[in-house]
Short mmCIF file of C-alpha atoms in Angstrom, two decimals:
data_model
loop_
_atom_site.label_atom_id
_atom_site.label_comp_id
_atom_site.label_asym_id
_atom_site.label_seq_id
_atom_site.Cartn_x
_atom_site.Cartn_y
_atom_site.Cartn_z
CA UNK S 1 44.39 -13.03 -53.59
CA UNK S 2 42.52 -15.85 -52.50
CA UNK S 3 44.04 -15.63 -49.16
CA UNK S 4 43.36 -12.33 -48.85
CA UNK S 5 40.22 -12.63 -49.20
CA UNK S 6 39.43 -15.62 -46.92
CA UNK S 7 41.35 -13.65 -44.09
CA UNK S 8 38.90 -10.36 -45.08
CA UNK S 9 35.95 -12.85 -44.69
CA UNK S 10 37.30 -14.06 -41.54
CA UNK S 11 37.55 -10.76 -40.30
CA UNK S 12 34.16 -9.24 -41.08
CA UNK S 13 32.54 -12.57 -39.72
CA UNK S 14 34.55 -11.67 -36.10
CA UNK S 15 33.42 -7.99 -36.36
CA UNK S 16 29.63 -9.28 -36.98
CA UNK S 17 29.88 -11.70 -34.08
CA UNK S 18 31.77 -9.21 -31.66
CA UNK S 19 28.36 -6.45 -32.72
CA UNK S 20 26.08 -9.25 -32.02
CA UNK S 21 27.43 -9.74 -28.61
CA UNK S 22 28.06 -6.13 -28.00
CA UNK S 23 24.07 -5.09 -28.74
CA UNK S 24 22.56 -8.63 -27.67
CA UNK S 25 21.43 -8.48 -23.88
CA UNK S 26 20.52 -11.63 -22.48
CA UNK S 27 18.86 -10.37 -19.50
CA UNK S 28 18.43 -13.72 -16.88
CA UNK S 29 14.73 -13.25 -14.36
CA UNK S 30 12.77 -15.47 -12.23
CA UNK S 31 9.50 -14.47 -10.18
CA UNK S 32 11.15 -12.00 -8.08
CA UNK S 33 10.34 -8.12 -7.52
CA UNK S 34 14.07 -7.66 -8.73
CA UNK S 35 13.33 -9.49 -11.54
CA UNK S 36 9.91 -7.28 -12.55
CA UNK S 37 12.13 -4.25 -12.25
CA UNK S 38 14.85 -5.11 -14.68
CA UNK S 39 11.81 -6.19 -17.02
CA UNK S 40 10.23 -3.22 -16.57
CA UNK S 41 13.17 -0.91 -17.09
CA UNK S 42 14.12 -3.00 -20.25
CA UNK S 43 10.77 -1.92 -21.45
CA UNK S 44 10.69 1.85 -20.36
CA UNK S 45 14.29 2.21 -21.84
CA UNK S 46 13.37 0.50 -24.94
CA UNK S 47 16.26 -1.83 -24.84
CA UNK S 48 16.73 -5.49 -27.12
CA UNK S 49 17.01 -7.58 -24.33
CA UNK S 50 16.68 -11.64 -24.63
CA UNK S 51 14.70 -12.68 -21.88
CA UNK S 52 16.07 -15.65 -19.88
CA UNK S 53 13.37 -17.03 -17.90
CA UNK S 54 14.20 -19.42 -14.52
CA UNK S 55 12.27 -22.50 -15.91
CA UNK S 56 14.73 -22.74 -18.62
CA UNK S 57 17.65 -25.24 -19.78
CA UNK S 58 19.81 -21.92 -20.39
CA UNK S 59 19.27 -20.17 -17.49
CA UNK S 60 19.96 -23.68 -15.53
CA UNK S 61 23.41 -24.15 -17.63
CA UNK S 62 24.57 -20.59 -16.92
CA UNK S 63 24.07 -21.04 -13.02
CA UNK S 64 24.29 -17.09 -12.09
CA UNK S 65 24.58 -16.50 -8.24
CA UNK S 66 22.46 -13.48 -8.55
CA UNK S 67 19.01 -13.04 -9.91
CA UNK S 68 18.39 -10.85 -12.22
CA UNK S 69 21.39 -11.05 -14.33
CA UNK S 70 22.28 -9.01 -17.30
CA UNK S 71 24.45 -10.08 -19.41
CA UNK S 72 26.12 -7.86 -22.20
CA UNK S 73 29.34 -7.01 -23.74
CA UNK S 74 31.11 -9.46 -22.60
CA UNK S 75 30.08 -9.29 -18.92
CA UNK S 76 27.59 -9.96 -16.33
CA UNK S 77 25.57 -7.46 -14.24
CA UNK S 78 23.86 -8.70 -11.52
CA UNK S 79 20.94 -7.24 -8.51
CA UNK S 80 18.08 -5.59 -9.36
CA UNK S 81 19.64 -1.43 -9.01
CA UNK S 82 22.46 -2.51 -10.58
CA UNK S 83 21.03 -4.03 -13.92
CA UNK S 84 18.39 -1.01 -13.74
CA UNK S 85 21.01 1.04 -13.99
CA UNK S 86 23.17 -0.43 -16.77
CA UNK S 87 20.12 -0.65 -19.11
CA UNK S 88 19.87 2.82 -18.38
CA UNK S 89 23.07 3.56 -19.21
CA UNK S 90 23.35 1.62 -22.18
CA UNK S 91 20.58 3.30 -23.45
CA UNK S 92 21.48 6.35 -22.98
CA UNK S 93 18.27 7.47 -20.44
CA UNK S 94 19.90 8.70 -17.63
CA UNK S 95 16.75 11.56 -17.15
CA UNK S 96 15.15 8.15 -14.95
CA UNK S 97 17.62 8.77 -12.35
CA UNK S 98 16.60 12.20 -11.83
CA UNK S 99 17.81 15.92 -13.15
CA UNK S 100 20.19 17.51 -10.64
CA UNK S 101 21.66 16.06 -7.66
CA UNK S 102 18.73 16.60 -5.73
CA UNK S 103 16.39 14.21 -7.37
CA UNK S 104 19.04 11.82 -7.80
CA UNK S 105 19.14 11.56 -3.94
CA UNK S 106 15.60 11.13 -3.48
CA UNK S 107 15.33 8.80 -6.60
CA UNK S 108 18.18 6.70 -5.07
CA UNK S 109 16.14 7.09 -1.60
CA UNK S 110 12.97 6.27 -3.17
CA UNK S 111 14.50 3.09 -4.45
CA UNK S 112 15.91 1.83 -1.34
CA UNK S 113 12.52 2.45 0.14
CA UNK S 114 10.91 0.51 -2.49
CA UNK S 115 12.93 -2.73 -1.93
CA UNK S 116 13.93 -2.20 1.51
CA UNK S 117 10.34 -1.10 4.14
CA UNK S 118 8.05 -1.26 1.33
CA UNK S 119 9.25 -4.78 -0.23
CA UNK S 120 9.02 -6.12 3.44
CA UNK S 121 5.68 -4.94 4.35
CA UNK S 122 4.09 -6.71 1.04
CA UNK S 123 6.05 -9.71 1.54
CA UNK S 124 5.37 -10.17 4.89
CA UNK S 125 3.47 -13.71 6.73
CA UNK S 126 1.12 -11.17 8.64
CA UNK S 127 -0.68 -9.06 6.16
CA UNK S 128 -2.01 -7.31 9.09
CA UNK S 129 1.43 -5.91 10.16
CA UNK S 130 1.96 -4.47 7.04
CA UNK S 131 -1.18 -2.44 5.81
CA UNK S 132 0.42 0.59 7.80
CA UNK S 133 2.98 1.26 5.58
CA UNK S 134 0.84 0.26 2.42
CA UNK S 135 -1.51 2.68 3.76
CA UNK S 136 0.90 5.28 4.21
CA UNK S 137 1.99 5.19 0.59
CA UNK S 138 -1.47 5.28 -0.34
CA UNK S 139 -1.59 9.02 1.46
CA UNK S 140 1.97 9.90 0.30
CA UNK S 141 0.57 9.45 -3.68
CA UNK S 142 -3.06 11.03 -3.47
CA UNK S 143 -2.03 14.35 -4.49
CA UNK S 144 0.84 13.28 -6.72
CA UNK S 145 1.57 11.93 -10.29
CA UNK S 146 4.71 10.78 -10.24
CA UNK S 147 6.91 9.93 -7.09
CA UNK S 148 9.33 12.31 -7.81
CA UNK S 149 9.47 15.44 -9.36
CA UNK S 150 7.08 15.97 -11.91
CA UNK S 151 7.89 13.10 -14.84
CA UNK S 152 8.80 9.12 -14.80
CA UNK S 153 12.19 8.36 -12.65
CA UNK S 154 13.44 4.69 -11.38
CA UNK S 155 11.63 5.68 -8.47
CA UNK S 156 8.23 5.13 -9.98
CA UNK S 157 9.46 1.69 -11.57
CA UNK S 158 10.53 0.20 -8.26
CA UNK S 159 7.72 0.95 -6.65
CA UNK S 160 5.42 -0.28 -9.73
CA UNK S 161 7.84 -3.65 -9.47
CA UNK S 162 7.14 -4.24 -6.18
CA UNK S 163 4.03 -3.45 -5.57
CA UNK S 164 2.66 -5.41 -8.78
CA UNK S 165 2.29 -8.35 -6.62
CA UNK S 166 0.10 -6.99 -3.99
CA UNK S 167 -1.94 -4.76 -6.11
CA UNK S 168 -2.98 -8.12 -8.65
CA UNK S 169 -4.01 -9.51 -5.05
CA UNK S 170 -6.78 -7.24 -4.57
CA UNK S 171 -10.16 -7.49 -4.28
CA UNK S 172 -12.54 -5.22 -5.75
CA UNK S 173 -13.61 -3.66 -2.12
CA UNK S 174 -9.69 -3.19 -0.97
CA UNK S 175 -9.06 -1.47 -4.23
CA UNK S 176 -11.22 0.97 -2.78
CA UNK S 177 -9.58 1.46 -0.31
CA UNK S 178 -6.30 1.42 -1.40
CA UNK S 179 -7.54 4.16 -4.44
CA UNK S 180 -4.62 6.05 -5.24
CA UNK S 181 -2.36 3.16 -5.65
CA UNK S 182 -4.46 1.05 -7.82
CA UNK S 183 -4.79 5.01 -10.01
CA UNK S 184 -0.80 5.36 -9.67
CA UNK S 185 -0.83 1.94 -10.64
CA UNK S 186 -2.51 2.02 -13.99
CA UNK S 187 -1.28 5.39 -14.86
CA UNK S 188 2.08 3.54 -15.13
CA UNK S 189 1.36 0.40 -17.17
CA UNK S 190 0.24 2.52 -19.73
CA UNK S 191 2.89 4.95 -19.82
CA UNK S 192 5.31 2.54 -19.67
CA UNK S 193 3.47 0.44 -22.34
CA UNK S 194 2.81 -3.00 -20.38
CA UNK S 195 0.40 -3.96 -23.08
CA UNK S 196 2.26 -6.43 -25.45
CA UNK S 197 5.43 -6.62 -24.01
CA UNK S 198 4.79 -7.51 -20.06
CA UNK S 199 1.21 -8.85 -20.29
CA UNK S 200 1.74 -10.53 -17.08
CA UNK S 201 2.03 -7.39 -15.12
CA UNK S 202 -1.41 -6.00 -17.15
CA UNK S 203 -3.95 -5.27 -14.56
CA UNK S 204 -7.89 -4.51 -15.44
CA UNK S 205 -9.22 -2.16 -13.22
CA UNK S 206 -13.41 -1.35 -13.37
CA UNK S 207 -13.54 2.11 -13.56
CA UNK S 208 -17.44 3.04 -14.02
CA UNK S 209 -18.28 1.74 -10.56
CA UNK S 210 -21.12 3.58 -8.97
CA UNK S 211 -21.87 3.84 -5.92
CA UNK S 212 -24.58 1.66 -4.30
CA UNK S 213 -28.28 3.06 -4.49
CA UNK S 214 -29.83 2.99 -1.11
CA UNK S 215 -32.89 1.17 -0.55
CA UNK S 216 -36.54 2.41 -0.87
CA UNK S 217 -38.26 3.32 2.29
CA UNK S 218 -40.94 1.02 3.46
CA UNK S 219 -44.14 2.91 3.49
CA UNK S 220 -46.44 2.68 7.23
CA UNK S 221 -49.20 0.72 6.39
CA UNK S 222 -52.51 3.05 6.14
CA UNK S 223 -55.14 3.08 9.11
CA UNK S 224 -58.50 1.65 8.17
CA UNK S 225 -60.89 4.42 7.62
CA UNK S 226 -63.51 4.40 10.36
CA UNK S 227 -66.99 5.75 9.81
CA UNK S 228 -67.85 9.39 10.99
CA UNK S 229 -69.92 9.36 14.28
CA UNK S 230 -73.39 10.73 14.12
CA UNK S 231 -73.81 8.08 11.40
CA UNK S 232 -76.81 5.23 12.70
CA UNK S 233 -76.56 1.86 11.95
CA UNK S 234 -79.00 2.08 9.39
CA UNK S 235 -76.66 4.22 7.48
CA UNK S 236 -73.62 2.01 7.72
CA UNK S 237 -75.72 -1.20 6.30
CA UNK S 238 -76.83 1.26 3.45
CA UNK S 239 -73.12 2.04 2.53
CA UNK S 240 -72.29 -1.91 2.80
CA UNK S 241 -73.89 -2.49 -0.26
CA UNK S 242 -72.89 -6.04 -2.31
CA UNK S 243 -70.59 -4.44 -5.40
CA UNK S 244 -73.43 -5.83 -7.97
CA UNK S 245 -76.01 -3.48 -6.23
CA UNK S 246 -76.11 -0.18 -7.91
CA UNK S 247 -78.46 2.35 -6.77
CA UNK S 248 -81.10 3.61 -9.50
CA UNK S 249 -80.11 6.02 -12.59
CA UNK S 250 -82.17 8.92 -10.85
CA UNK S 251 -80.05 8.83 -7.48
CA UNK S 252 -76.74 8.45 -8.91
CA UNK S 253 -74.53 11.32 -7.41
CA UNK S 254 -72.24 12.93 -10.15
CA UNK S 255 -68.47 11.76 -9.80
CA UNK S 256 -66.43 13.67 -7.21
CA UNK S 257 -63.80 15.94 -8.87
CA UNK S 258 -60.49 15.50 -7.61
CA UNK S 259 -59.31 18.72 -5.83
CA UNK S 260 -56.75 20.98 -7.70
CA UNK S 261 -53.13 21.05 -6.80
CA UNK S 262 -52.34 23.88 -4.58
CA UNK S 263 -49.33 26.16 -6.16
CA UNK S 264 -46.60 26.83 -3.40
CA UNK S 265 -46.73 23.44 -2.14
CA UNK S 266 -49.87 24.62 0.40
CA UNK S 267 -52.29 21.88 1.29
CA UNK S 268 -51.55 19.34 -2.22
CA UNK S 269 -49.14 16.08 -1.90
CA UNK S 270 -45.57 16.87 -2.41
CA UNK S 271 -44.43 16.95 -5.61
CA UNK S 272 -41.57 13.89 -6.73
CA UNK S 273 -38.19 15.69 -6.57
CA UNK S 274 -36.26 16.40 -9.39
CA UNK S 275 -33.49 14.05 -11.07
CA UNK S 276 -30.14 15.87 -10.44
CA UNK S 277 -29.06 17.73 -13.23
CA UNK S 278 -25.75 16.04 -15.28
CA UNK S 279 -23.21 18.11 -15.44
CA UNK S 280 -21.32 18.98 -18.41
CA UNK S 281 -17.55 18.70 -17.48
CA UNK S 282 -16.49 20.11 -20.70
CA UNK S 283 -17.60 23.56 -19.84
CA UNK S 284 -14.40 23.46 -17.25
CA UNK S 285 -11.41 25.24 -18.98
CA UNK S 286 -8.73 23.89 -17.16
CA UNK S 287 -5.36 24.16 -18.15
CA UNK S 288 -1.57 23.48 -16.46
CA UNK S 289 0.30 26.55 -15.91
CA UNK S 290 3.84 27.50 -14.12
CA UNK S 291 3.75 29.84 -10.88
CA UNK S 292 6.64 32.22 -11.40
CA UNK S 293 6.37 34.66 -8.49
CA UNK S 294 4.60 33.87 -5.49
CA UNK S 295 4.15 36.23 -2.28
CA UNK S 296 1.80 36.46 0.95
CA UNK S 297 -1.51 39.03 0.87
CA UNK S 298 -0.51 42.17 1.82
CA UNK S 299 -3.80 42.65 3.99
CA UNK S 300 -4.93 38.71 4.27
CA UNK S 301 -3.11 35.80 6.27
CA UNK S 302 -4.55 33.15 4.54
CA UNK S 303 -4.20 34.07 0.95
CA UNK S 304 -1.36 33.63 -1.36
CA UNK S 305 -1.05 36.15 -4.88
CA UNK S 306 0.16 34.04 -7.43
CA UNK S 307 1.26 35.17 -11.16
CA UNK S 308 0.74 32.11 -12.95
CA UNK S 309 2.06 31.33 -16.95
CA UNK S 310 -0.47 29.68 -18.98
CA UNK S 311 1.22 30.36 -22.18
CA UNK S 312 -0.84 34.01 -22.24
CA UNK S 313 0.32 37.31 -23.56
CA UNK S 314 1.18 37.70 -19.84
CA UNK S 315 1.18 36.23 -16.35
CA UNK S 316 -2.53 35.53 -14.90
CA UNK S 317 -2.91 36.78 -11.24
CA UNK S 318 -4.16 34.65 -9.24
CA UNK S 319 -5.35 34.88 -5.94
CA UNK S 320 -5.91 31.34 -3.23
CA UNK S 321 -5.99 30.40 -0.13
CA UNK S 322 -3.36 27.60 -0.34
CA UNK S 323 -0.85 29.37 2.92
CA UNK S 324 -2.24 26.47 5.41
CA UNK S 325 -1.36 23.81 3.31
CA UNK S 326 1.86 24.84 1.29
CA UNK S 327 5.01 26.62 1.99
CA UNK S 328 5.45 29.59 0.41
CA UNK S 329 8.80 28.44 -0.86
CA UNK S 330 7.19 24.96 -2.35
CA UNK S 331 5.13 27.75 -4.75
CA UNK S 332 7.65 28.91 -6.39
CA UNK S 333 8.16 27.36 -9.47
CA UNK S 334 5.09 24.70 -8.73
CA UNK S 335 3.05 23.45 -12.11
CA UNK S 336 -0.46 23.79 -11.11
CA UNK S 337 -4.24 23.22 -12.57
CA UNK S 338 -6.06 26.84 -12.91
CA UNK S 339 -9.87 26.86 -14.22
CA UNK S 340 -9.37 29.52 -17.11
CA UNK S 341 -12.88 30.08 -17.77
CA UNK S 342 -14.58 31.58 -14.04
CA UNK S 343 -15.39 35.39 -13.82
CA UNK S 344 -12.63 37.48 -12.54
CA UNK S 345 -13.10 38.65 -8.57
CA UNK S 346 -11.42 40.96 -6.35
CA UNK S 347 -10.50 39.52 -3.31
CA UNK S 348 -9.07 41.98 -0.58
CA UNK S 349 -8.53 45.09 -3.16
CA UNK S 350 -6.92 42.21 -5.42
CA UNK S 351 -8.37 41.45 -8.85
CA UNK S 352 -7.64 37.61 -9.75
CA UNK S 353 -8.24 35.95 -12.63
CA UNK S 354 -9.54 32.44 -11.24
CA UNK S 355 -12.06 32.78 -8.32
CA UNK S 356 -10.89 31.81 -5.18
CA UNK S 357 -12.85 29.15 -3.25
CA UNK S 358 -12.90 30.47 -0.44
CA UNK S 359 -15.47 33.32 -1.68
CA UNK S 360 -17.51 31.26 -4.17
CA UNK S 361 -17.04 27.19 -4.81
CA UNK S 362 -17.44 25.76 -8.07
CA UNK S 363 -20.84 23.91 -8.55
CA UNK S 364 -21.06 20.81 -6.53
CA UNK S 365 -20.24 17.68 -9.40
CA UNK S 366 -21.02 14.65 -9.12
CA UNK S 367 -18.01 13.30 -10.62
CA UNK S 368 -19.46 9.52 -11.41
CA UNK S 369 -22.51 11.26 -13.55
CA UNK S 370 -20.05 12.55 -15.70
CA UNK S 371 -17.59 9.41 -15.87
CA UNK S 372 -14.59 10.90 -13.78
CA UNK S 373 -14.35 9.51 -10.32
CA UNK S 374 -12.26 11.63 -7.25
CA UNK S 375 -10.23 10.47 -4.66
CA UNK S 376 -8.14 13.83 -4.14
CA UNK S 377 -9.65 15.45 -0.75
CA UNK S 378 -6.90 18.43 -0.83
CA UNK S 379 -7.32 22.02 -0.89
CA UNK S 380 -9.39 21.84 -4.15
CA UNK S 381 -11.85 19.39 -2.96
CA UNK S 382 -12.67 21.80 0.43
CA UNK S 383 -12.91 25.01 -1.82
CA UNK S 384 -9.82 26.45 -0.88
CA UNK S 385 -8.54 27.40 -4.12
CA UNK S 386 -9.14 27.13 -7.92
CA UNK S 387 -5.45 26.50 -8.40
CA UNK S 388 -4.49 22.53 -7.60
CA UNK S 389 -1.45 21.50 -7.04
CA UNK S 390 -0.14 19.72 -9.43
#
């Protein structure tokens, strides 16, 4: 019995050690963009991972060629895609490589991208020689959320991996300039969750900057007043009077009342202009909806009739002037941004539920009054439409 039980012992103690190995991921990283993108997937997949870093004994002693280096069930992984991958796999998150075969191509496209023109542009001696492509990306993103398709894919990771370095290198006047990746930027730490688990890769950005007031204009100094001719010297050595000379209660003229302000602006100084009036963005009902049929105007070139699902009893039509900037079959299907709340027009014998800009534009906002700031300059922006791609 005894030995029975020793050998049982034995056993479970083999079974615990083999589970250990089989869920513990030692996952082996040095400085490199590789490296932030198997961190950064570890943390997006939500995966147990011991992290191994380069300055250690251990990752010395286990001298992998390849860095990064998962290591897991008995066996090594190593490259940046090819860990990514296997912590996706082992966790079961395969929607990060994309939906249909489709996005998998342009996720796998998007990756090679990242570490291949992208990667070399950042990295390279001349900064110079590679702002083009930096500021290409910056375009490509400005009307996007996510890379590809509409949710989080290994495309946005790599890209978040290797641009991490160049983005923390930033001043505050090329962040500016480079808008939309510093926004695509910190949309994705916080998604992902950076906070806690890769503080490193936390960035700050200063979001209620304003823009610079200009300077007050320097008044023209005023002309001397000269005295009225006709006047004879004896009159101008009567007005010089010393200020403690008064002239006698009896002769004292009564003060001169100021002359009324003229109404209509006619004759009076001009009146201080008005503060601009803040704007209460709250009073915008906007809302994401689905297009599910989309055709051309049947009497206008330019204009597009959209029936759009916003969760209503029924489709809301929708008419805008989007044909000059989208394909007609990029609409189908397309989540867009509708303002709910604007009176319903008819546009070319067409009633439609959100008011076309290119009728009647929304009332100029001044986006930093009301804490938002906007770097899209798309349709939306020029009045085109009330529906925004999404």
């Amino acid at each position: 019995i005894s030995s029975a039980a020793r050998e049982s012992d034995q056993a479970s103690t083999l079974h615990t050690e083999y589970l250990i190995n089989l869920y513990n991921m030692e996952l082996f990283v040095d400085q490199s963009a590789g490296s932030a993108l198997a961190r950064i997937v570890a943390v997006a997949t939500k995966a147990t991972v011991t992290v191994v870093e380069s300055d250690s004994d251990k990752f010395k002693s286990a001298n992998h060629a390849q860095i990064p280096t998962l290591v897991h069930s008995g066996k090594a992984v190593s490259g940046a895609v090819e860990v990514a991958k296997e912590l996706i796999a082992a966790q079961k998150a395969e929607s990060l490589l994309g939906a249909d075969a489709k996005e998998q191509k342009e996720v796998t496209d998007a990756v090679t991208y990242a570490f291949g023109e992208l990667h070399t542009a950042i990295t390279a001696e001349d900064r110079k020689r590679g702002l083009p492509v930096l500021h290409k990306l910056n375009k490509t993103i400005q009307a996007v959320t996510y890379y590809v398709s509409n949710y989080l894919t290994l495309a946005d990771l790599a890209i978040i991996a290797v641009i991490q370095s160049f983005v923390a290198g930033l001043n505050e006047q090329d962040r500016f300039a480079f808008v939309n990746v510093c926004r695509y930027y910190d949309l994705m730490q916080h998604q992902i969750g950076f906070a806690g688990k890769l503080d490193k890769y936390v960035l700050t950005f200063k979001l209620d900057v304003t823009a610079p007031e200009k300077p007050p204009k320097e008044e023209a100094p005023k002309k001397e007043q000269q005295p009225k001719e006709g006047k004879t010297g004896g009159d101008n050595k009567a007005e010089q009077k010393p200020k403690g000379e008064q002239k006698p209660k009896g002769e004292q003229q009564p003060p001169k009342e100021k002359p009324a302000k003229q109404a209509g602006g006619g004759g009076g100084k001009q009146q201080p202009k008005k503060e601009e009036e803040v704007v209460d963005i709250s009073r915008i009902d906007l809302r994401v909806g689905k297009i599910v049929e989309c055709k051309r105007h049947p009497t206008a070139e330019k204009l597009y009739v959209e029936q759009i699902d916003l969760g209503e009893e029924k489709p809301r039509t929708i008419v805008s002037g989007l044909v000059q900037f989208v394909p007609l079959d990029q609409m189908q299907g397309r989540l867009v941004v509708v303002v709910c709340n604007l009176k319903p027009a008819k546009l070319q014998g067409i009633e439609s539920a959100g008011e076309p800009g290119t009728q009647r534009r929304l009332p100029v906002i001044n986006w930093r009054k009301v804490g938002m700031t906007s770097s899209h300059h798309g349709p939306y922006d020029q009045g085109y439409t009330r529906a925004t791609m999404a």
